[in-house]
Structures are given as structure tokens and as C-alpha cells.
PDB file of C-alpha atoms and ligand atoms in Angstrom:
ATOM      1  CA  LEU J   1     132.053 116.509  10.207  1.00  0.00           C
ATOM      2  CA  MET J   2     132.124 119.677   8.092  1.00  0.00           C
ATOM      3  CA  PRO J   3     130.147 122.292   9.676  1.00  0.00           C
ATOM      4  CA  ASN J   4     127.157 124.044   7.666  1.00  0.00           C
ATOM      5  CA  ASN J   5     127.400 127.471   9.147  1.00  0.00           C
ATOM      6  CA  LEU J   6     131.017 128.198   9.872  1.00  0.00           C
ATOM      7  CA  LEU J   7     134.448 128.244   8.205  1.00  0.00           C
ATOM      8  CA  ILE J   8     137.309 127.072  10.062  1.00  0.00           C
ATOM      9  CA  GLU J   9     140.609 128.058   8.771  1.00  0.00           C
ATOM     10  CA  GLY J  10     144.280 129.207   9.911  1.00  0.00           C
ATOM     11  CA  ARG J  11     144.889 126.399  12.762  1.00  0.00           C
ATOM     12  CA  ASP J  12     148.684 125.925  11.212  1.00  0.00           C
ATOM     13  CA  SER J  13     149.407 129.482  11.872  1.00  0.00           C
ATOM     14  CA  GLY J  14     148.621 129.285  15.404  1.00  0.00           C
ATOM     15  CA  VAL J  15     145.653 131.800  14.974  1.00  0.00           C
ATOM     16  CA  GLN J  16     142.420 130.020  14.223  1.00  0.00           C
ATOM     17  CA  VAL J  17     139.710 132.072  12.357  1.00  0.00           C
ATOM     18  CA  LEU J  18     136.128 130.965  12.583  1.00  0.00           C
ATOM     19  CA  THR J  19     134.017 132.876  10.183  1.00  0.00           C
ATOM     20  CA  LEU J  20     129.972 132.658  10.759  1.00  0.00           C
ATOM     21  CA  ASN J  21     128.797 131.745   7.477  1.00  0.00           C
ATOM     22  CA  ARG J  22     124.924 131.929   7.170  1.00  0.00           C
ATOM     23  CA  PRO J  23     124.665 134.816   4.627  1.00  0.00           C
ATOM     24  CA  GLU J  24     120.934 134.031   3.623  1.00  0.00           C
ATOM     25  CA  ALA J  25     119.911 135.149   7.081  1.00  0.00           C
ATOM     26  CA  LEU J  26     122.888 137.778   8.147  1.00  0.00           C
ATOM     27  CA  ASN J  27     124.564 135.057  10.267  1.00  0.00           C
ATOM     28  CA  ALA J  28     121.724 134.807  12.425  1.00  0.00           C
ATOM     29  CA  LEU J  29     122.198 132.437  15.211  1.00  0.00           C
ATOM     30  CA  ASN J  30     120.562 129.177  14.847  1.00  0.00           C
ATOM     31  CA  THR J  31     121.266 126.305  17.297  1.00  0.00           C
ATOM     32  CA  GLU J  32     122.950 124.433  14.541  1.00  0.00           C
ATOM     33  CA  LEU J  33     125.460 127.480  14.076  1.00  0.00           C
ATOM     34  CA  LEU J  34     125.856 127.769  17.757  1.00  0.00           C
ATOM     35  CA  GLY J  35     126.446 123.972  18.437  1.00  0.00           C
ATOM     36  CA  GLU J  36     129.090 124.320  15.268  1.00  0.00           C
ATOM     37  CA  LEU J  37     130.759 127.012  17.082  1.00  0.00           C
ATOM     38  CA  SER J  38     130.913 125.762  20.548  1.00  0.00           C
ATOM     39  CA  GLU J  39     132.267 122.466  19.172  1.00  0.00           C
ATOM     40  CA  ALA J  40     134.827 124.209  17.060  1.00  0.00           C
ATOM     41  CA  LEU J  41     135.941 126.054  20.311  1.00  0.00           C
ATOM     42  CA  ASP J  42     136.107 122.714  22.142  1.00  0.00           C
ATOM     43  CA  ASN J  43     138.431 121.428  19.551  1.00  0.00           C
ATOM     44  CA  ALA J  44     140.528 124.635  19.806  1.00  0.00           C
ATOM     45  CA  GLU J  45     140.612 124.196  23.397  1.00  0.00           C
ATOM     46  CA  VAL J  46     142.494 121.146  23.399  1.00  0.00           C
ATOM     47  CA  ASP J  47     144.780 121.745  20.156  1.00  0.00           C
ATOM     48  CA  PRO J  48     148.148 123.005  21.316  1.00  0.00           C
ATOM     49  CA  GLU J  49     148.903 124.472  17.940  1.00  0.00           C
ATOM     50  CA  ILE J  50     145.938 126.776  18.383  1.00  0.00           C
ATOM     51  CA  ARG J  51     147.061 129.865  20.653  1.00  0.00           C
ATOM     52  CA  ALA J  52     144.298 132.326  19.595  1.00  0.00           C
ATOM     53  CA  VAL J  53     140.731 132.379  18.032  1.00  0.00           C
ATOM     54  CA  VAL J  54     139.657 135.110  15.922  1.00  0.00           C
ATOM     55  CA  LEU J  55     135.781 135.188  15.326  1.00  0.00           C
ATOM     56  CA  THR J  56     134.139 136.929  12.396  1.00  0.00           C
ATOM     57  CA  GLY J  57     131.226 137.106  10.317  1.00  0.00           C
ATOM     58  CA  SER J  58     130.706 139.075   6.970  1.00  0.00           C
ATOM     59  CA  GLN J  59     131.286 142.639   5.766  1.00  0.00           C
ATOM     60  CA  LYS J  60     127.388 143.311   5.999  1.00  0.00           C
ATOM     61  CA  ALA J  61     126.943 141.396   9.288  1.00  0.00           C
ATOM     62  CA  PHE J  62     128.771 139.707  12.153  1.00  0.00           C
ATOM     63  CA  ALA J  63     125.508 138.096  13.442  1.00  0.00           C
ATOM     64  CA  ALA J  64     121.913 139.825  13.192  1.00  0.00           C
ATOM     65  CA  GLY J  65     120.773 137.831  16.329  1.00  0.00           C
ATOM     66  CA  ALA J  66     119.350 134.759  17.519  1.00  0.00           C
ATOM     67  CA  ASP J  67     117.362 133.097  14.551  1.00  0.00           C
ATOM     68  CA  VAL J  68     113.939 134.727  15.136  1.00  0.00           C
ATOM     69  CA  ASP J  69     111.966 131.991  13.154  1.00  0.00           C
ATOM     70  CA  GLU J  70     113.477 129.083  15.281  1.00  0.00           C
ATOM     71  CA  MET J  71     112.831 131.211  18.445  1.00  0.00           C
ATOM     72  CA  ALA J  72     109.068 131.716  17.377  1.00  0.00           C
ATOM     73  CA  SER J  73     108.922 127.960  17.148  1.00  0.00           C
ATOM     74  CA  ARG J  74     109.676 127.443  20.900  1.00  0.00           C
ATOM     75  CA  ASP J  75     107.094 127.727  23.743  1.00  0.00           C
ATOM     76  CA  LEU J  76     107.981 128.421  27.337  1.00  0.00           C
ATOM     77  CA  VAL J  77     109.114 124.718  27.988  1.00  0.00           C
ATOM     78  CA  GLY J  78     111.059 124.814  24.686  1.00  0.00           C
ATOM     79  CA  ILE J  79     112.793 127.716  25.882  1.00  0.00           C
ATOM     80  CA  LEU J  80     113.613 126.155  29.385  1.00  0.00           C
ATOM     81  CA  GLU J  81     114.991 122.970  27.862  1.00  0.00           C
ATOM     82  CA  ASP J  82     116.950 124.818  25.157  1.00  0.00           C
ATOM     83  CA  PRO J  83     120.093 123.277  23.875  1.00  0.00           C
ATOM     84  CA  ARG J  84     121.351 126.604  23.264  1.00  0.00           C
ATOM     85  CA  VAL J  85     122.087 127.490  27.023  1.00  0.00           C
ATOM     86  CA  ALA J  86     124.889 124.572  27.006  1.00  0.00           C
ATOM     87  CA  HIS J  87     126.386 125.952  23.584  1.00  0.00           C
ATOM     88  CA  TRP J  88     126.592 129.504  25.101  1.00  0.00           C
ATOM     89  CA  GLU J  89     128.073 127.870  28.309  1.00  0.00           C
ATOM     90  CA  ARG J  90     130.871 126.065  26.250  1.00  0.00           C
ATOM     91  CA  ILE J  91     131.540 129.472  24.497  1.00  0.00           C
ATOM     92  CA  ALA J  92     132.038 131.375  27.695  1.00  0.00           C
ATOM     93  CA  ARG J  93     134.219 128.844  29.324  1.00  0.00           C
ATOM     94  CA  PHE J  94     136.786 128.989  26.207  1.00  0.00           C
ATOM     95  CA  THR J  95     140.250 129.670  27.909  1.00  0.00           C
ATOM     96  CA  LYS J  96     142.292 130.863  25.140  1.00  0.00           C
ATOM     97  CA  PRO J  97     142.306 134.264  23.970  1.00  0.00           C
ATOM     98  CA  MET J  98     139.387 135.284  21.744  1.00  0.00           C
ATOM     99  CA  ILE J  99     139.218 138.360  19.359  1.00  0.00           C
ATOM    100  CA  ALA J 100     135.891 139.285  17.524  1.00  0.00           C
ATOM    101  CA  ALA J 101     136.494 140.897  14.386  1.00  0.00           C
ATOM    102  CA  ILE J 102     133.191 142.674  13.664  1.00  0.00           C
ATOM    103  CA  ASN J 103     131.538 144.433  10.495  1.00  0.00           C
ATOM    104  CA  GLY J 104     128.205 145.444   9.896  1.00  0.00           C
ATOM    105  CA  PHE J 105     125.216 144.274  12.210  1.00  0.00           C
ATOM    106  CA  ALA J 106     126.105 142.754  15.702  1.00  0.00           C
ATOM    107  CA  LEU J 107     122.529 142.694  17.110  1.00  0.00           C
ATOM    108  CA  GLY J 108     120.881 140.483  19.832  1.00  0.00           C
ATOM    109  CA  GLY J 109     122.590 137.408  20.037  1.00  0.00           C
ATOM    110  CA  GLY J 110     125.293 138.689  17.515  1.00  0.00           C
ATOM    111  CA  CYS J 111     126.034 141.593  19.910  1.00  0.00           C
ATOM    112  CA  GLU J 112     126.003 138.943  22.774  1.00  0.00           C
ATOM    113  CA  LEU J 113     128.405 136.765  21.230  1.00  0.00           C
ATOM    114  CA  ALA J 114     130.700 139.202  20.182  1.00  0.00           C
ATOM    115  CA  MET J 115     131.045 140.321  23.874  1.00  0.00           C
ATOM    116  CA  HIS J 116     131.815 136.686  24.745  1.00  0.00           C
ATOM    117  CA  ALA J 117     135.327 137.562  22.954  1.00  0.00           C
ATOM    118  CA  ASP J 118     138.100 139.005  24.983  1.00  0.00           C
ATOM    119  CA  ILE J 119     138.914 141.474  22.708  1.00  0.00           C
ATOM    120  CA  MET J 120     136.464 143.294  20.269  1.00  0.00           C
ATOM    121  CA  ILE J 121     137.537 145.308  17.266  1.00  0.00           C
ATOM    122  CA  ALA J 122     135.051 146.633  14.760  1.00  0.00           C
ATOM    123  CA  GLY J 123     134.939 148.394  11.144  1.00  0.00           C
ATOM    124  CA  GLU J 124     133.507 151.894  11.011  1.00  0.00           C
ATOM    125  CA  ASN J 125     130.341 150.275   9.508  1.00  0.00           C
ATOM    126  CA  ALA J 126     129.748 148.250  12.593  1.00  0.00           C
ATOM    127  CA  ARG J 127     126.450 148.417  14.520  1.00  0.00           C
ATOM    128  CA  PHE J 128     125.867 147.261  17.928  1.00  0.00           C
ATOM    129  CA  GLY J 129     122.615 146.481  19.643  1.00  0.00           C
ATOM    130  CA  GLN J 130     120.119 144.740  21.650  1.00  0.00           C
ATOM    131  CA  PRO J 131     116.780 145.056  19.647  1.00  0.00           C
ATOM    132  CA  GLU J 132     115.127 142.110  21.611  1.00  0.00           C
ATOM    133  CA  ILE J 133     112.766 144.557  23.184  1.00  0.00           C
ATOM    134  CA  ASN J 134     111.219 145.498  19.617  1.00  0.00           C
ATOM    135  CA  LEU J 135     110.072 141.884  19.691  1.00  0.00           C
ATOM    136  CA  GLY J 136     108.267 141.813  22.941  1.00  0.00           C
ATOM    137  CA  ILE J 137     111.353 139.811  24.548  1.00  0.00           C
ATOM    138  CA  MET J 138     114.768 140.791  26.355  1.00  0.00           C
ATOM    139  CA  PRO J 139     118.204 139.681  25.769  1.00  0.00           C
ATOM    140  CA  GLY J 140     118.726 136.054  27.123  1.00  0.00           C
ATOM    141  CA  ALA J 141     122.558 135.275  26.487  1.00  0.00           C
ATOM    142  CA  GLY J 142     124.237 137.676  28.633  1.00  0.00           C
ATOM    143  CA  GLY J 143     123.083 141.010  26.780  1.00  0.00           C
ATOM    144  CA  THR J 144     121.697 142.505  30.163  1.00  0.00           C
ATOM    145  CA  GLN J 145     124.911 141.252  32.130  1.00  0.00           C
ATOM    146  CA  ARG J 146     128.018 141.925  29.844  1.00  0.00           C
ATOM    147  CA  LEU J 147     126.632 145.113  28.384  1.00  0.00           C
ATOM    148  CA  VAL J 148     126.592 146.931  31.656  1.00  0.00           C
ATOM    149  CA  ARG J 149     129.852 145.624  32.652  1.00  0.00           C
ATOM    150  CA  LYS J 150     131.253 146.942  29.285  1.00  0.00           C
ATOM    151  CA  VAL J 151     129.468 150.171  28.815  1.00  0.00           C
ATOM    152  CA  GLY J 152     127.883 151.042  32.101  1.00  0.00           C
ATOM    153  CA  GLU J 153     124.337 151.075  33.194  1.00  0.00           C
ATOM    154  CA  SER J 154     123.060 153.930  31.379  1.00  0.00           C
ATOM    155  CA  LEU J 155     124.256 153.220  27.865  1.00  0.00           C
ATOM    156  CA  ALA J 156     123.324 149.440  28.717  1.00  0.00           C
ATOM    157  CA  MET J 157     119.875 150.600  29.884  1.00  0.00           C
ATOM    158  CA  HIS J 158     119.167 152.957  26.949  1.00  0.00           C
ATOM    159  CA  MET J 159     120.242 150.296  24.415  1.00  0.00           C
ATOM    160  CA  ALA J 160     118.292 147.391  25.915  1.00  0.00           C
ATOM    161  CA  LEU J 161     115.245 149.371  26.713  1.00  0.00           C
ATOM    162  CA  THR J 162     115.185 151.356  23.499  1.00  0.00           C
ATOM    163  CA  GLY J 163     116.619 148.577  21.076  1.00  0.00           C
ATOM    164  CA  GLU J 164     118.457 151.572  19.493  1.00  0.00           C
ATOM    165  CA  PRO J 165     121.997 150.474  18.095  1.00  0.00           C
ATOM    166  CA  ILE J 166     125.099 152.403  18.486  1.00  0.00           C
ATOM    167  CA  ASP J 167     127.731 152.961  15.928  1.00  0.00           C
ATOM    168  CA  ALA J 168     131.460 151.681  16.036  1.00  0.00           C
ATOM    169  CA  LYS J 169     132.444 155.320  17.097  1.00  0.00           C
ATOM    170  CA  ARG J 170     130.206 155.326  19.989  1.00  0.00           C
ATOM    171  CA  ALA J 171     131.198 151.612  20.748  1.00  0.00           C
ATOM    172  CA  LEU J 172     134.839 152.882  20.922  1.00  0.00           C
ATOM    173  CA  GLN J 173     133.948 155.812  23.298  1.00  0.00           C
ATOM    174  CA  ALA J 174     131.844 153.638  25.692  1.00  0.00           C
ATOM    175  CA  GLY J 175     134.577 150.952  25.780  1.00  0.00           C
ATOM    176  CA  LEU J 176     132.720 148.026  24.273  1.00  0.00           C
ATOM    177  CA  ILE J 177     135.496 147.709  21.635  1.00  0.00           C
ATOM    178  CA  SER J 178     139.268 148.313  21.692  1.00  0.00           C
ATOM    179  CA  GLU J 179     140.044 149.529  18.007  1.00  0.00           C
ATOM    180  CA  ILE J 180     138.257 150.797  14.913  1.00  0.00           C
ATOM    181  CA  CYS J 181     139.445 149.841  11.435  1.00  0.00           C
ATOM    182  CA  GLN J 182     138.451 150.273   7.857  1.00  0.00           C
ATOM    183  CA  PRO J 183     135.731 147.277   7.447  1.00  0.00           C
ATOM    184  CA  GLU J 184     138.193 145.783   4.771  1.00  0.00           C
ATOM    185  CA  LEU J 185     141.028 145.468   7.215  1.00  0.00           C
ATOM    186  CA  THR J 186     139.217 144.355  10.322  1.00  0.00           C
ATOM    187  CA  LEU J 187     139.783 140.761   9.949  1.00  0.00           C
ATOM    188  CA  GLU J 188     143.468 141.043   9.001  1.00  0.00           C
ATOM    189  CA  ARG J 189     143.909 143.413  12.198  1.00  0.00           C
ATOM    190  CA  ALA J 190     142.377 140.909  14.429  1.00  0.00           C
ATOM    191  CA  ILE J 191     144.790 138.146  13.083  1.00  0.00           C
ATOM    192  CA  GLN J 192     147.625 140.424  13.581  1.00  0.00           C
ATOM    193  CA  ILE J 193     146.473 140.716  17.344  1.00  0.00           C
ATOM    194  CA  GLY J 194     145.974 137.154  17.555  1.00  0.00           C
ATOM    195  CA  HIS J 195     149.625 136.501  16.124  1.00  0.00           C
ATOM    196  CA  SER J 196     150.986 139.026  18.727  1.00  0.00           C
ATOM    197  CA  ILE J 197     149.300 136.993  21.646  1.00  0.00           C
ATOM    198  CA  ALA J 198     150.314 133.576  19.944  1.00  0.00           C
ATOM    199  CA  SER J 199     154.141 134.895  20.282  1.00  0.00           C
ATOM    200  CA  LYS J 200     153.727 135.247  24.058  1.00  0.00           C
ATOM    201  CA  ALA J 201     154.357 132.308  26.822  1.00  0.00           C
ATOM    202  CA  PRO J 202     151.098 130.320  26.549  1.00  0.00           C
ATOM    203  CA  ILE J 203     150.706 129.757  30.525  1.00  0.00           C
ATOM    204  CA  ALA J 204     150.988 133.571  31.129  1.00  0.00           C
ATOM    205  CA  VAL J 205     148.376 134.158  28.588  1.00  0.00           C
ATOM    206  CA  ARG J 206     146.068 131.708  29.855  1.00  0.00           C
ATOM    207  CA  LEU J 207     146.444 132.940  33.278  1.00  0.00           C
ATOM    208  CA  THR J 208     146.325 136.713  32.463  1.00  0.00           C
ATOM    209  CA  LYS J 209     142.981 136.054  30.515  1.00  0.00           C
ATOM    210  CA  GLU J 210     141.571 134.028  33.802  1.00  0.00           C
ATOM    211  CA  SER J 211     142.761 136.795  35.971  1.00  0.00           C
ATOM    212  CA  VAL J 212     141.158 139.816  33.948  1.00  0.00           C
ATOM    213  CA  ARG J 213     137.925 137.792  33.571  1.00  0.00           C
ATOM    214  CA  LYS J 214     137.806 137.688  37.343  1.00  0.00           C
ATOM    215  CA  ALA J 215     137.724 141.171  37.908  1.00  0.00           C
ATOM    216  CA  ASN J 216     134.025 141.001  36.655  1.00  0.00           C
ATOM    217  CA  ASP J 217     133.147 138.097  39.260  1.00  0.00           C
ATOM    218  CA  MET J 218     134.847 139.281  42.583  1.00  0.00           C
ATOM    219  CA  SER J 219     135.620 141.813  45.099  1.00  0.00           C
ATOM    220  CA  LEU J 220     138.819 143.937  44.485  1.00  0.00           C
ATOM    221  CA  ALA J 221     140.511 142.096  47.227  1.00  0.00           C
ATOM    222  CA  ASP J 222     139.730 138.641  46.143  1.00  0.00           C
ATOM    223  CA  GLY J 223     140.294 139.528  42.536  1.00  0.00           C
ATOM    224  CA  GLN J 224     143.764 140.838  43.594  1.00  0.00           C
ATOM    225  CA  ARG J 225     144.297 137.822  45.546  1.00  0.00           C
ATOM    226  CA  PHE J 226     143.245 135.435  42.626  1.00  0.00           C
ATOM    227  CA  GLU J 227     145.943 137.435  40.451  1.00  0.00           C
ATOM    228  CA  ARG J 228     148.954 137.217  43.208  1.00  0.00           C
ATOM    229  CA  HIS J 229     148.245 133.250  43.089  1.00  0.00           C
ATOM    230  CA  ALA J 230     148.373 133.348  39.327  1.00  0.00           C
ATOM    231  CA  PHE J 231     151.495 135.291  39.229  1.00  0.00           C
ATOM    232  CA  THR J 232     153.039 133.007  41.817  1.00  0.00           C
ATOM    233  CA  ILE J 233     152.235 129.954  39.727  1.00  0.00           C
ATOM    234  CA  LEU J 234     154.212 131.553  36.867  1.00  0.00           C
ATOM    235  CA  ALA J 235     157.453 131.414  38.823  1.00  0.00           C
ATOM    236  CA  GLY J 236     157.183 127.752  38.494  1.00  0.00           C
ATOM    237  CA  THR J 237     157.174 127.700  34.407  1.00  0.00           C
ATOM    238  CA  ALA J 238     160.427 127.488  32.457  1.00  0.00           C
ATOM    239  CA  ASP J 239     158.996 130.313  30.034  1.00  0.00           C
ATOM    240  CA  ARG J 240     159.075 132.703  32.777  1.00  0.00           C
ATOM    241  CA  GLN J 241     162.801 132.013  33.111  1.00  0.00           C
ATOM    242  CA  GLU J 242     163.469 132.211  29.438  1.00  0.00           C
ATOM    243  CA  GLY J 243     161.491 135.371  29.311  1.00  0.00           C
ATOM    244  CA  LEU J 244     163.660 137.117  32.059  1.00  0.00           C
ATOM    245  CA  ALA J 245     167.107 135.602  30.450  1.00  0.00           C
ATOM    246  CA  ALA J 246     166.062 136.843  27.170  1.00  0.00           C
ATOM    247  CA  PHE J 247     165.562 140.223  28.199  1.00  0.00           C
ATOM    248  CA  ARG J 248     168.866 140.447  30.084  1.00  0.00           C
ATOM    249  CA  GLU J 249     170.552 138.978  27.063  1.00  0.00           C
ATOM    250  CA  LYS J 250     168.902 141.303  24.450  1.00  0.00           C
ATOM    251  CA  ARG J 251     167.506 138.430  22.380  1.00  0.00           C
ATOM    252  CA  LYS J 252     163.936 137.261  21.480  1.00  0.00           C
ATOM    253  CA  PRO J 253     162.397 134.611  23.854  1.00  0.00           C
ATOM    254  CA  ARG J 254     161.600 131.273  22.740  1.00  0.00           C
ATOM    255  CA  PHE J 255     158.750 130.140  24.689  1.00  0.00           C
ATOM    256  CA  THR J 256     157.698 126.407  24.824  1.00  0.00           C
ATOM    257  CA  GLY J 257     154.803 126.512  26.980  1.00  0.00           C
ATOM    258  CA  GLN J 258     156.347 124.785  29.859  1.00  0.00           C
TER     259      GLN J 258
HETATM  260  N1  CAA O 301     116.767 135.689  12.407  1.00  0.00           N
HETATM  261  C1  CAA O 301     116.236 135.093  11.327  1.00  0.00           C
HETATM  262  N2  CAA O 301     116.507 135.607  10.035  1.00  0.00           N
HETATM  263  C2  CAA O 301     116.927 137.026  10.078  1.00  0.00           C
HETATM  264  C3  CAA O 301     117.529 137.491  11.067  1.00  0.00           C
HETATM  265  C4  CAA O 301     117.208 137.083  12.304  1.00  0.00           C
HETATM  266  N3  CAA O 301     117.789 137.459  13.525  1.00  0.00           N
HETATM  267  N4  CAA O 301     118.153 138.829  10.803  1.00  0.00           N
HETATM  268  C5  CAA O 301     117.865 138.937   9.527  1.00  0.00           C
HETATM  269  N5  CAA O 301     117.194 137.606   9.072  1.00  0.00           N
HETATM  270  C6  CAA O 301     117.080 137.282   7.754  1.00  0.00           C
HETATM  271  C7  CAA O 301     115.910 138.244   7.136  1.00  0.00           C
HETATM  272  O1  CAA O 301     114.554 137.758   7.455  1.00  0.00           O
HETATM  273  C8  CAA O 301     116.168 138.309   5.476  1.00  0.00           C
HETATM  274  O2  CAA O 301     115.689 136.963   5.039  1.00  0.00           O
HETATM  275  P1  CAA O 301     114.703 137.067   3.556  1.00  0.00           P
HETATM  276  O3  CAA O 301     115.970 137.378   2.638  1.00  0.00           O
HETATM  277  O4  CAA O 301     114.650 135.484   3.421  1.00  0.00           O
HETATM  278  O5  CAA O 301     113.595 137.781   3.971  1.00  0.00           O
HETATM  279  C9  CAA O 301     117.535 138.204   5.465  1.00  0.00           C
HETATM  280  O6  CAA O 301     118.107 137.945   6.709  1.00  0.00           O
HETATM  281  C10 CAA O 301     118.194 139.538   5.012  1.00  0.00           C
HETATM  282  O7  CAA O 301     117.656 140.675   6.119  1.00  0.00           O
HETATM  283  P2  CAA O 301     116.935 141.876   5.770  1.00  0.00           P
HETATM  284  O8  CAA O 301     116.105 141.762   4.407  1.00  0.00           O
HETATM  285  O9  CAA O 301     115.989 142.178   7.014  1.00  0.00           O
HETATM  286  O10 CAA O 301     118.204 142.852   5.522  1.00  0.00           O
HETATM  287  P3  CAA O 301     118.149 144.427   5.990  1.00  0.00           P
HETATM  288  O11 CAA O 301     119.673 144.802   5.527  1.00  0.00           O
HETATM  289  O12 CAA O 301     117.211 145.125   5.230  1.00  0.00           O
HETATM  290  O13 CAA O 301     118.084 144.678   7.423  1.00  0.00           O
HETATM  291  C11 CAA O 301     118.570 144.056   9.843  1.00  0.00           C
HETATM  292  C12 CAA O 301     118.957 144.029   8.451  1.00  0.00           C
HETATM  293  C13 CAA O 301     118.375 145.675  10.292  1.00  0.00           C
HETATM  294  C14 CAA O 301     119.710 143.369  10.626  1.00  0.00           C
HETATM  295  C15 CAA O 301     117.274 143.361  10.044  1.00  0.00           C
HETATM  296  O14 CAA O 301     117.454 142.112   9.265  1.00  0.00           O
HETATM  297  C16 CAA O 301     116.837 143.030  11.242  1.00  0.00           C
HETATM  298  O15 CAA O 301     116.336 143.841  12.039  1.00  0.00           O
HETATM  299  N6  CAA O 301     117.024 141.745  11.855  1.00  0.00           N
HETATM  300  C17 CAA O 301     116.705 141.272  13.060  1.00  0.00           C
HETATM  301  C18 CAA O 301     117.495 141.800  14.295  1.00  0.00           C
HETATM  302  C19 CAA O 301     116.901 141.382  15.696  1.00  0.00           C
HETATM  303  O16 CAA O 301     115.892 141.888  15.929  1.00  0.00           O
HETATM  304  N7  CAA O 301     117.784 140.348  16.349  1.00  0.00           N
HETATM  305  C20 CAA O 301     117.426 140.187  17.511  1.00  0.00           C
HETATM  306  C21 CAA O 301     117.004 138.931  17.545  1.00  0.00           C
HETATM  307  S1  CAA O 301     116.236 137.998  19.141  1.00  0.00           S
HETATM  308  C22 CAA O 301     117.762 137.548  19.845  1.00  0.00           C
HETATM  309  O17 CAA O 301     118.937 137.884  19.556  1.00  0.00           O
HETATM  310  C23 CAA O 301     117.377 136.889  21.601  1.00  0.00           C
HETATM  311  C24 CAA O 301     118.662 136.762  22.269  1.00  0.00           C
HETATM  312  O18 CAA O 301     119.359 137.516  22.389  1.00  0.00           O
HETATM  313  C25 CAA O 301     118.619 135.422  23.202  1.00  0.00           C
END
């Protein structure tokens, strides 16, 4: 089934590009879009050709938040039983590297979605914010949790309590994003990062992502034990032998994912 709000491209190159495509609402994340996105990631998860995913929107908006009209139609029980929660969980548990290429507005659920990516890069025109407080609500898809881990408590409180957005420069300074680009080059740069990752040993990439993620969930001692176990597992891979041999033989490695 073709998605209505998502463009899916690039599979054969190893880097799948998912473009949020709901221009009439600045890519506001309605449940249909979120479902299409989580399904695309489920497919990418099991497709061995796909080694990294780039998530992007338009030049004007990555995504301007949850769909306010849809949200207004849900009462307490509707929010409690919201199918969106399951979609967010599927996005969060994606094991392959995900790079967000952000131009324009990344507000509310849009900022929360961008923060689900492993690497965030943005155009100079990007604006990040959690404006839910202006609507009498609050972030509900990780906006208070991931933001504080990424930018620290003071700026996270400032953003979530005032709703004021920050620009790309401030986001870089705060550690929310890793690079700023000219807006017309953001996507190209994200794809380039994807190809760089796609050229590495897949099991090493997978365990590296998992290990870095653990740093947010574990004590230093437990996280370091996890890292050591992952490092040990890699000793059983053919790609480790190949990587070490290629270095010593001064040639490019040929990784097979074994
Ligand atoms: N939901 C639904 N529709 C939205 C939307 C949203 N979040 N954001 C923008 N749109 C729609 C507008 O209603 C408008 O539609 P019409 O042309 O039919 O009127 C269209 O997209 C274009 O938007 P604007 O005319 O407002 O464009 P602008 O350039 O003047 O302003 C903006 C851009 C500052 C981003 C403004 O659209 C805005 O403030 N949007 C809402 C941002 C927001 O509050 N997001 C948080 C949502 S709550 C949330 O996300 C909850 C959660 O975390 C769980």
C-alpha cells in the first residue's frame, strides 16, 4: 500500500530517505502519518539492503507538531487509548542508524520526532521548540525527557515552559544537533552521512548505536559493562577479522555483515 503522507526513496543505495509529505499542514503528524512512518521503519528494520535511514521534511517545515485538529477531537479516554503511543514506540525501537535532516519548523511532536533520530543535522533556517505549553498542554512524546538529556535542564525548562523556539545556531551550541548546513544542502549532507555509516560493518554499527543509547538509561558502571559485552561479541564476527586485516594490508575492507 502506498503511504499518503510519506515519500519513500533510496532503498537500493543502502540509505533509505523518508520524507514527511503533508505540505498543507506543515507536516503536522497526524495518526495516519505516524502510522506510515512506523510501518516504513518496521520494513527498513528487516530489509538487509537498508543500512541507514534519513528522515526529512520540506524546506519550510520538518514537522509543525502533532495535528492540533486531530488532538482537539480526543478526550481523556481517547488520549489514554491513543494508537499514536504504539507508533512512537515502534519509531523509538528502530535499531538501524537514523539521521534527521531538519529544515524550517521542528515544533512540538516535530521536535520530539527529530529527537528520536540518532544524528540530527539542520539548515540555518531550522527552528526547534516545544510550544505545547501555549496550547494549555505539554509535550507527550518524549519532549521533556529527550530534550533534557540532549540540551540540559536549564534550556529544556526554558523551552518547555515558555514555548519559545531556538534557532539552529543555538541548537548546535546546546548539542541538540551535530551540524548546521545551508538549507538546500541539509538533505544531501544527511545522505552522505548515511552512506558513510552504510560502508561500515553492520553488526558493529548496530551494537555501537545500542551502546551509545544505553548511556541515557544506565549508570556509568552498567553502561560500561554493556559496552564491554558488545565489544566482546564483535570479536566473534568475520567483519572484525576483515577490518583488522584490511588495515594491516593497507586496503579497503569488504564487510559482509557476518
Ligand atoms: N496541526 C495542524 N495543522 C497545522 C499545524 C499543526 N500542528 N501547524 C500548522 N498547521 C496548518 C495551519 O493550520 C495552516 O493550515 P491552513 O492553511 O489550512 O490554515 C497551515 O498548516 C500553514 O500554517 P500557518 O498558516 O500557521 O503557517 P505560518 O508560517 O504562519 O506559521 C507555525 C507556522 C509558526 C509553525 C504555525 O503554523 C504554528 O504555530 N503551528 C502550530 C505549532 C504547534 O503548536 N505545535 C505543537 C502541537 S502540540 C504537540 O505537538 C503535542 C505533542 O507533542 C504530543
